[in-house]
Short mmCIF file of C-alpha atoms in Angstrom, two decimals:
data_model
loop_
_atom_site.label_atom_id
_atom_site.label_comp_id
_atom_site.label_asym_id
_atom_site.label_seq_id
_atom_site.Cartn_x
_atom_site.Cartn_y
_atom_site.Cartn_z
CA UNK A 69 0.00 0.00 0.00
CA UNK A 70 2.87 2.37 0.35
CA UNK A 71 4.11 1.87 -2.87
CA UNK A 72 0.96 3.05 -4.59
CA UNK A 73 0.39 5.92 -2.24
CA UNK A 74 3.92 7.36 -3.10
CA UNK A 75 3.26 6.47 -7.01
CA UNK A 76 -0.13 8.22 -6.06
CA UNK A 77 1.97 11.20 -4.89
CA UNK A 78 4.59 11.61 -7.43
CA UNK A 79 2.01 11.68 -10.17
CA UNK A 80 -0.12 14.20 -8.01
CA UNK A 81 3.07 16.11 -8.37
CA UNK A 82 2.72 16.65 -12.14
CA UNK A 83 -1.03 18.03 -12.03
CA UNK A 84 -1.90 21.21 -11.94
CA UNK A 85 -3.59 22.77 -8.78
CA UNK A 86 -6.89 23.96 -10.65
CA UNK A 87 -7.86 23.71 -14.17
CA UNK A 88 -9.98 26.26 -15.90
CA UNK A 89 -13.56 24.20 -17.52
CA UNK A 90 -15.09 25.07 -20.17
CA UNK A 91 -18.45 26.93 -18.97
CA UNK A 92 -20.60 24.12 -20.95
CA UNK A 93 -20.19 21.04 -18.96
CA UNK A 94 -21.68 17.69 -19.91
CA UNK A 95 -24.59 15.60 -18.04
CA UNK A 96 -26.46 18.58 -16.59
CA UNK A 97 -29.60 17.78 -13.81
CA UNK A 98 -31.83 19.16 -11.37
CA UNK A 99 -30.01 19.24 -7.78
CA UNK A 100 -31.80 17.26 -5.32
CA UNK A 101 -33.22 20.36 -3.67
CA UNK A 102 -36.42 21.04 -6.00
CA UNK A 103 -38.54 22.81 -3.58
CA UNK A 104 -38.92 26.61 -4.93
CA UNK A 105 -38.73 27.68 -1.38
CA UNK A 106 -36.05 25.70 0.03
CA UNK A 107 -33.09 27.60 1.52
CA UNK A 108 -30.89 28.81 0.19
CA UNK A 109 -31.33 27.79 -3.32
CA UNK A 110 -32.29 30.63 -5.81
CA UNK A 111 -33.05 34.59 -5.10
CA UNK A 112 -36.49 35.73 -3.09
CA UNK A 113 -39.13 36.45 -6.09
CA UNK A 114 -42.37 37.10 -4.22
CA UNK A 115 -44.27 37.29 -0.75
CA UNK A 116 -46.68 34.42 -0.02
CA UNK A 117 -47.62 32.41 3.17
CA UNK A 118 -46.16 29.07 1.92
CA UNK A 119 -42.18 28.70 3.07
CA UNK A 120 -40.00 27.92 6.15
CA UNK A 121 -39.97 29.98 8.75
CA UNK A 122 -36.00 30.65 7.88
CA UNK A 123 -38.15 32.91 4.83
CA UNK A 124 -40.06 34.85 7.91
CA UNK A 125 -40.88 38.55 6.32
CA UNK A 126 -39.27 40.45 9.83
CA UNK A 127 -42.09 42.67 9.57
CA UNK A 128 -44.68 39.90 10.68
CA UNK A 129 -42.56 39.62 14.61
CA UNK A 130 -44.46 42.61 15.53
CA UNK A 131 -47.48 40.47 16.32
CA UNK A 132 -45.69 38.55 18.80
CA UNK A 133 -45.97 39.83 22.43
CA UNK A 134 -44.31 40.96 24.82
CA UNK A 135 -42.52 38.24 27.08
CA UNK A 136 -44.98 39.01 30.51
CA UNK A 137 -47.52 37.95 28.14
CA UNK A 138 -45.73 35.22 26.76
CA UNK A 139 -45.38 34.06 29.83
CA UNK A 140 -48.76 34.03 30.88
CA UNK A 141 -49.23 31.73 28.52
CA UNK A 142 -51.49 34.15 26.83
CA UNK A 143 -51.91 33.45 22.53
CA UNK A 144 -50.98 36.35 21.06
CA UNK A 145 -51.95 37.21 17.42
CA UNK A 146 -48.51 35.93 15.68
CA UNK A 147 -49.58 32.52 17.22
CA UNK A 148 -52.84 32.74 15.93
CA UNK A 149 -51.24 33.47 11.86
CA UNK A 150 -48.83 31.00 12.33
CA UNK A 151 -51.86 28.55 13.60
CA UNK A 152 -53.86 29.40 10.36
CA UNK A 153 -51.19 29.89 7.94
CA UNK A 154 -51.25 33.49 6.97
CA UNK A 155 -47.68 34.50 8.09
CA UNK A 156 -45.61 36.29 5.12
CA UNK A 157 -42.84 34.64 3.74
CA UNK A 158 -40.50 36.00 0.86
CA UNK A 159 -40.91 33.19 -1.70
CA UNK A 160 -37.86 32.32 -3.86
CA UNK A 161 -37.90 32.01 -7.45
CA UNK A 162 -39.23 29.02 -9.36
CA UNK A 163 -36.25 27.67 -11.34
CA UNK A 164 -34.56 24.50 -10.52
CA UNK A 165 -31.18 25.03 -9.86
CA UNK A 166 -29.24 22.51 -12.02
CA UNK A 167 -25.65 21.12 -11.84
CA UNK A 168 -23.31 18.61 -14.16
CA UNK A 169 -23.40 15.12 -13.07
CA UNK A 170 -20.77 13.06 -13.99
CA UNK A 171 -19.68 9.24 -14.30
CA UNK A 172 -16.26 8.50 -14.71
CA UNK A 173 -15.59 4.40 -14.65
CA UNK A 174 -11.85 2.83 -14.66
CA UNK A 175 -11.92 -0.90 -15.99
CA UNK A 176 -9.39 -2.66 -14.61
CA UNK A 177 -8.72 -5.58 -16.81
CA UNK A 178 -7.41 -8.71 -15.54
CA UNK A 179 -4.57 -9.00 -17.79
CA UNK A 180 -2.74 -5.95 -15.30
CA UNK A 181 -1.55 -8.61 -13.13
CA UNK A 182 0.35 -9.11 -16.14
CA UNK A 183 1.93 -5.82 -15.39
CA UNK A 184 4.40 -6.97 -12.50
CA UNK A 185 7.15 -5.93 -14.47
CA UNK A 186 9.83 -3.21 -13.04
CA UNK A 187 11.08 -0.90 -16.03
CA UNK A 188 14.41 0.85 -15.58
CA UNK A 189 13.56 4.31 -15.39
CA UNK A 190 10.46 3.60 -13.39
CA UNK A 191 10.76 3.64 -9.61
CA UNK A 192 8.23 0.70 -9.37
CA UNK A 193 6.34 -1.91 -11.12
CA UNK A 194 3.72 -1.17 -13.68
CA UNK A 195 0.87 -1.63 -11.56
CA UNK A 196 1.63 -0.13 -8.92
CA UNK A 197 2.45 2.59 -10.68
CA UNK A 198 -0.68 2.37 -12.51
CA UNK A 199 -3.06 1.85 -9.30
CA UNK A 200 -0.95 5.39 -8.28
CA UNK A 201 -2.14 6.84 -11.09
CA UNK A 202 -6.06 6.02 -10.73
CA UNK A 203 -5.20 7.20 -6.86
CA UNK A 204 -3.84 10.43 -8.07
CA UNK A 205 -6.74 10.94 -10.88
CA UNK A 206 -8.97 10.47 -7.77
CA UNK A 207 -7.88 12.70 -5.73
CA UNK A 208 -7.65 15.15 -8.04
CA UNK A 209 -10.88 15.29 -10.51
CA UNK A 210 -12.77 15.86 -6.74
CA UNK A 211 -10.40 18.89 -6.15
CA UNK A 212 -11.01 20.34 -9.94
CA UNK A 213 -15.15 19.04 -10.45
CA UNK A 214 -15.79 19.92 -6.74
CA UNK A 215 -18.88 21.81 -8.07
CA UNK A 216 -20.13 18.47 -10.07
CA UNK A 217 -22.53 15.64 -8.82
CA UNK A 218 -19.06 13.22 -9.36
CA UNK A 219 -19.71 9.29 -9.30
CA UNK A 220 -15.79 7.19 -9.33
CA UNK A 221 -15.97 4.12 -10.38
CA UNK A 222 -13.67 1.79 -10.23
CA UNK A 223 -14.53 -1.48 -12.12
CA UNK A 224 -12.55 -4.61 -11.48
CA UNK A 225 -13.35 -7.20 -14.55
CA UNK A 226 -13.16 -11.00 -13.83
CA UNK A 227 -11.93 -13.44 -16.11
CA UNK A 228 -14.54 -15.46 -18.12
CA UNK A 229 -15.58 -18.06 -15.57
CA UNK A 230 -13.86 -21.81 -17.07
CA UNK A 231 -11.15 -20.28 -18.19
CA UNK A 232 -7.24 -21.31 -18.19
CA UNK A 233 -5.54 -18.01 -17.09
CA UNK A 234 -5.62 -18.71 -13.55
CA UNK A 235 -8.16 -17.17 -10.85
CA UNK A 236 -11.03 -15.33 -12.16
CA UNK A 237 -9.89 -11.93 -10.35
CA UNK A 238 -6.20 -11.94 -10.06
CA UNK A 239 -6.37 -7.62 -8.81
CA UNK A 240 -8.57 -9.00 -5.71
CA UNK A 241 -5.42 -8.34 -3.24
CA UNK A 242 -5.04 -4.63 -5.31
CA UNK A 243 -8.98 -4.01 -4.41
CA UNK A 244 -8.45 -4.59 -0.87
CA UNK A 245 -5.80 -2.10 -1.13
CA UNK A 246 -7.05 0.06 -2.83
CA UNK A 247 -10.13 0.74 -0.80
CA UNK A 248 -7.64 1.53 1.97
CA UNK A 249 -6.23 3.99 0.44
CA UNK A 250 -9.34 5.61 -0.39
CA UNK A 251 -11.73 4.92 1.83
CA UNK A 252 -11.94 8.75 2.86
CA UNK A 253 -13.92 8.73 -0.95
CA UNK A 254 -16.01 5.47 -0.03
CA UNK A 255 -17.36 6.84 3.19
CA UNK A 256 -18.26 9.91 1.23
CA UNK A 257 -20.12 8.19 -1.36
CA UNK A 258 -17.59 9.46 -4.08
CA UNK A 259 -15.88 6.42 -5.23
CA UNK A 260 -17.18 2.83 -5.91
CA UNK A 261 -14.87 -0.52 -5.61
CA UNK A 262 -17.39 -2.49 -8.01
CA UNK A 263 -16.68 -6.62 -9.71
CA UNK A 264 -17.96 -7.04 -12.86
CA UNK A 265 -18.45 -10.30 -14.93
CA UNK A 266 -16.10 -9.38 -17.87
CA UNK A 267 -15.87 -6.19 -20.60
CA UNK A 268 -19.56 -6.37 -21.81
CA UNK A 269 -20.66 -5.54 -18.40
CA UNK A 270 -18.19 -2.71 -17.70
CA UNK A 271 -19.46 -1.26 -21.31
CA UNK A 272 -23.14 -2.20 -19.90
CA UNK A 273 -22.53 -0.03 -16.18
CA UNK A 274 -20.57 3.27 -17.89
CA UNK A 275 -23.45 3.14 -20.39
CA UNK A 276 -26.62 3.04 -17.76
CA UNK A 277 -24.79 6.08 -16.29
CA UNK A 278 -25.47 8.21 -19.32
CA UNK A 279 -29.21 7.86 -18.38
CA UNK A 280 -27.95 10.52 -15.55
CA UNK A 281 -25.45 12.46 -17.24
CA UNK A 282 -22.26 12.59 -18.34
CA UNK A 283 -19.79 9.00 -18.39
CA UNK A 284 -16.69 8.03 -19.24
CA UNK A 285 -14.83 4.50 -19.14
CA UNK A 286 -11.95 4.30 -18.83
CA UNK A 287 -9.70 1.29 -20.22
CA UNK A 288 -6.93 0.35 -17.93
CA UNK A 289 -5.35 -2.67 -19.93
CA UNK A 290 -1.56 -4.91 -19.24
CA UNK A 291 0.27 -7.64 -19.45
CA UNK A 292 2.82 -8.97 -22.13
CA UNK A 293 -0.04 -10.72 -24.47
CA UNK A 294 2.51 -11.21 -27.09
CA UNK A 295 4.38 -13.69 -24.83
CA UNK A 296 2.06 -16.15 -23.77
CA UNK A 297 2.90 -19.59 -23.94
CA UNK A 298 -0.23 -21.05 -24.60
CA UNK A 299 -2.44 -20.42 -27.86
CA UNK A 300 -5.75 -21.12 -26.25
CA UNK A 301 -4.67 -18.76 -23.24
CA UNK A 302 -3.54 -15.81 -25.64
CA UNK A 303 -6.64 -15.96 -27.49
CA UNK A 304 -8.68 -16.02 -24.33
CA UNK A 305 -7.07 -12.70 -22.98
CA UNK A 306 -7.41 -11.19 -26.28
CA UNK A 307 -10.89 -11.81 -25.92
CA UNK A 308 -11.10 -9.75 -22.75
CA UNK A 309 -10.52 -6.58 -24.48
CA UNK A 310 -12.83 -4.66 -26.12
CA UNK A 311 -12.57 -4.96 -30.30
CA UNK A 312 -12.06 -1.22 -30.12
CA UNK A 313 -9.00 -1.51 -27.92
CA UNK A 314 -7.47 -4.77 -29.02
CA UNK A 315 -3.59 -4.52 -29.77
CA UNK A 316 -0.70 -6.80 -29.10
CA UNK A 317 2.41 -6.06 -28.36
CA UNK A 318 3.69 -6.25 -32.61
CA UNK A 319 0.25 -4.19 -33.24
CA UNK A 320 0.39 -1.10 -31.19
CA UNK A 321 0.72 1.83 -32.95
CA UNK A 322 0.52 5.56 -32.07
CA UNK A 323 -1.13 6.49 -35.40
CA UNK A 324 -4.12 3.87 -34.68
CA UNK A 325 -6.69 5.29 -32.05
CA UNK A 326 -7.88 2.20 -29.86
CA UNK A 327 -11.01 3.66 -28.43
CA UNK A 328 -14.20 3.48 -30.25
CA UNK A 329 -17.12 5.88 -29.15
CA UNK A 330 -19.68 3.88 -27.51
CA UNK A 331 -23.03 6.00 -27.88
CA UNK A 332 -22.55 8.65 -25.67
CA UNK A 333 -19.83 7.19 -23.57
CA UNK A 334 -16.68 8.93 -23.80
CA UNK A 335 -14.10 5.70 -24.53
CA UNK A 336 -10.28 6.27 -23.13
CA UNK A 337 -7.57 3.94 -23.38
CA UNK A 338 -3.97 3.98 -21.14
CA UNK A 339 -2.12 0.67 -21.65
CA UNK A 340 0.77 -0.53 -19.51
CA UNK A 341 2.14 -3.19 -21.48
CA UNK A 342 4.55 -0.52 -23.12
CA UNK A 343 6.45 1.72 -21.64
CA UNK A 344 5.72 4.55 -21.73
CA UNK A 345 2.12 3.36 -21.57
CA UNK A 346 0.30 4.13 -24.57
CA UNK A 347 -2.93 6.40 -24.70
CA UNK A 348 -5.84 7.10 -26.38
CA UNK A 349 -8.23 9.74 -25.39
CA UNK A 350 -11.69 11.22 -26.69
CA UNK A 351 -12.15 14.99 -25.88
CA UNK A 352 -15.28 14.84 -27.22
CA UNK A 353 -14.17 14.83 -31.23
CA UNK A 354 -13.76 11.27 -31.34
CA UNK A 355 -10.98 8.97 -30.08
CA UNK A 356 -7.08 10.03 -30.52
CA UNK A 357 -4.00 8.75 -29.94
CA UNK A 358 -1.63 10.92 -27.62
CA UNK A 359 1.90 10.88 -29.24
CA UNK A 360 4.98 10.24 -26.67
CA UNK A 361 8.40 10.94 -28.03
CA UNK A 362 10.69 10.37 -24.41
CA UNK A 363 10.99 6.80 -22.87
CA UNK A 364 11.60 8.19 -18.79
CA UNK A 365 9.63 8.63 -15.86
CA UNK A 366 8.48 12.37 -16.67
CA UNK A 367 6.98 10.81 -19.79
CA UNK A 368 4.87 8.47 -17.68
CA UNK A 369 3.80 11.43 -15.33
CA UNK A 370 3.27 13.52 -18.67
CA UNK A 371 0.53 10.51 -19.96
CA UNK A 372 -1.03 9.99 -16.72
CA UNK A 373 -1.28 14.09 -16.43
CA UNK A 374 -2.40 14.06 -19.94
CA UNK A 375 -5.33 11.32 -19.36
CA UNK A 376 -6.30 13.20 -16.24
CA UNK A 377 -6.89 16.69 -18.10
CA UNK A 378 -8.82 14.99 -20.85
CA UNK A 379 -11.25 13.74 -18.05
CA UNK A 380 -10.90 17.15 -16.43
CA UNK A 381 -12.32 19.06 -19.44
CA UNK A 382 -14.48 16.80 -21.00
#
C-alpha cells in the first residue's frame, strides 16, 4: 500500500492545482433540492404564506408579544397566523437550480496482473504505478469538479468463468488495497470498488450512467499478451478486451486510435504493457491517440497528467 500511495503522490506532483472548464459542462440535472422555497437555493421572487420559517418577512414579529404575556401563557396574534397559515414569507424564485453530473468508470482488466514488471527508469512496477495513477486521478478530478454531482468508479473485470488463465480476479489483493487507500472517498459516497463479470458488463454499467449524465470508461489494460505460452490462453485474454482496444504487443501503434465511441460514452484507453504506456483519449471529437516521443519517468507522469486533463475538461 505504500508503494501506490507514493506512485499516487509523485504523479499528483505533475497536475496542476486547478484547471480552468469550459463553462458548458456535460450531463447537466436538477439538484436534489427542487422545492422553490427551500433555503438557500435561488433569489427571493415574491411574498406568499407558503415557506419555512428561515423565509419569515421580519415585519410579521411585531405580532408577537411581549414576554410578561408570553409568559402568561397568553396566545398572542402571531400565534394565531402561524396557527392558520397566513404569516408572510419571501418566496424564492421558481427555477430548478441545475448542476453537471458526472460518471467516470476505470476498468481494470485482468490482464494488469500481467503488469508486474519493473522498467528501468520507473521507480516501481507497472501496476503499482498504474493503481498510483487512478489514486492520483482520484484525488484530483474531486479537487477540480468539486462543483459536479461526481460518481468514481472503479470497475474490477473478472476473467470469463472456465477459463485457463488462472483465478477469475487476479487484482482481488489490489482491491483490498485500494479501498484503503481511499476509503476517505467510499465513506463519502464518491468512489465505488465495483466486480464485474467481464468487458460487456463494464461497457453495460458506464453506459446506464449516461441515463444521468455525463460518463466516461476508462480502459486500464496490461500484461505482455505477445508472450504467452499457450495459444488457447492468448486468445482467451485477447478476448477480454474490447474490439475497439485490441492490440498486441507487434500491433500497437501511435497512429491507430484504440477507443471506439460507444453512444454517448466517452471511450479512453492507457495501456501498460509498453512503456511509456500508450494512450488514447476522446475529448469529445472522437478517439485520438496521444503521441509520446521520451521513454523516462516524466513521460509516464506527462501521460497519466495528460489522461487526467482529458477527463478534467471533458
Amino acid at each position: 500500500m505504500a508503494q501506490i500511495v507514493e506512485a499516487a503522490n509523485a504523479v499528483e506532483q505533475a497536475l496542476p492545482v486547478r484547471v480552468r472548464r469550459p463553462e458548458q459542462g456535460r450531463g447537466r440535472t436538477p439538484t436534489r433540492i427542487e422545492d422553490e422555497s427551500a433555503y438557500p437555493i435561488g433569489g427571493y421572487s415574491s411574498i406568499s404564506t407558503i415557506g419555512g420559517m428561515e423565509s419569515l418577512v421580519s415585519s410579521e414579529l411585531i405580532y408577537m408579544g411581549d414576554a410578561e404575556q408570553r409568559a402568561t401563557g397568553e396566545v398572542d396574534l402571531f400565534e394565531v397566523r402561524w396557527a392558520a397559515g397566513e404569516l408572510l414569507k419571501y418566496t424564492r424564485d421558481e427555477s430548478v437550480h441545475t448542476r453537471e453530473r458526472r460518471t467516470l468508470s476505470f476498468a481494470l482488466c485482468p490482464e494488469l496482473d500481467r503488469a508486474r514488471i519493473k522498467d528501468p527508469s520507473v521507480p516501481w512496477q507497472r501496476l503499482v504505478v498504474g493503481l498510483g495513477a487512478v489514486v492520483a486521478m482520484v484525488r484530483k478530478l474531486c479537487a477540480w469538479l468539486d462543483a459536479a454531482e461526481l460518481h468514481l468508479h472503479l470497475l474490477f473485470v473478472a476473467r470469463p468463468p472456465g477459463g485457463t488463465l488462472g483465478v477469475p480476479q487476479p487484482l482481488a489483493p489490489e482491491s483490498a488495497l485500494l479501498a484503503l487507500v481511499l476509503r476517505e472517498y467510499i465513506e463519502a459516497g464518491t468512489v465505488e470498488l465495483i466486480d464485474v463479470e467481464g468487458v460487456q458488463a463494464a461497457w453495460t454499467h458506464a453506459e446506464r450512467a449516461t441515463e444521468l449524465g455525463g460518463s466516461d470508461l476508462i480502459w486500464l489494460l496490461g500484461g505482455p499478451t505477445a508472450e504467452l505460452e499457450d495459444a488457447a490462453d492468448a486468445d482467451e485474454l485477447r478476448a477480454r478486451v474490447p474490439v475497439s482496444m485490441a492490440r498486441s504487443s507487434s500491433e500497437a501503434s501511435e497512429d491507430a486510435p484504440a477507443v471506439r465511441a460507444h453512444g454517448q460514452i466517452r471511450e479512453h484507453g492507457l495501456d501498460l504493457d509498453h512503456a511509456p504506456p500508450l494512450l488514447w483519449t476522446d475529448e469529445g471529437r472522437g478517439p485520438a491517440a496521444v503521441p509520446v516521443f521520451e521513454d523516462d519517468w516524466e513521460a509516464w507522469r506527462r501521460r497519466f497528467a495528460a489522461l487526467a486533463l482529458a477527463l478534467a475538461l471533458g
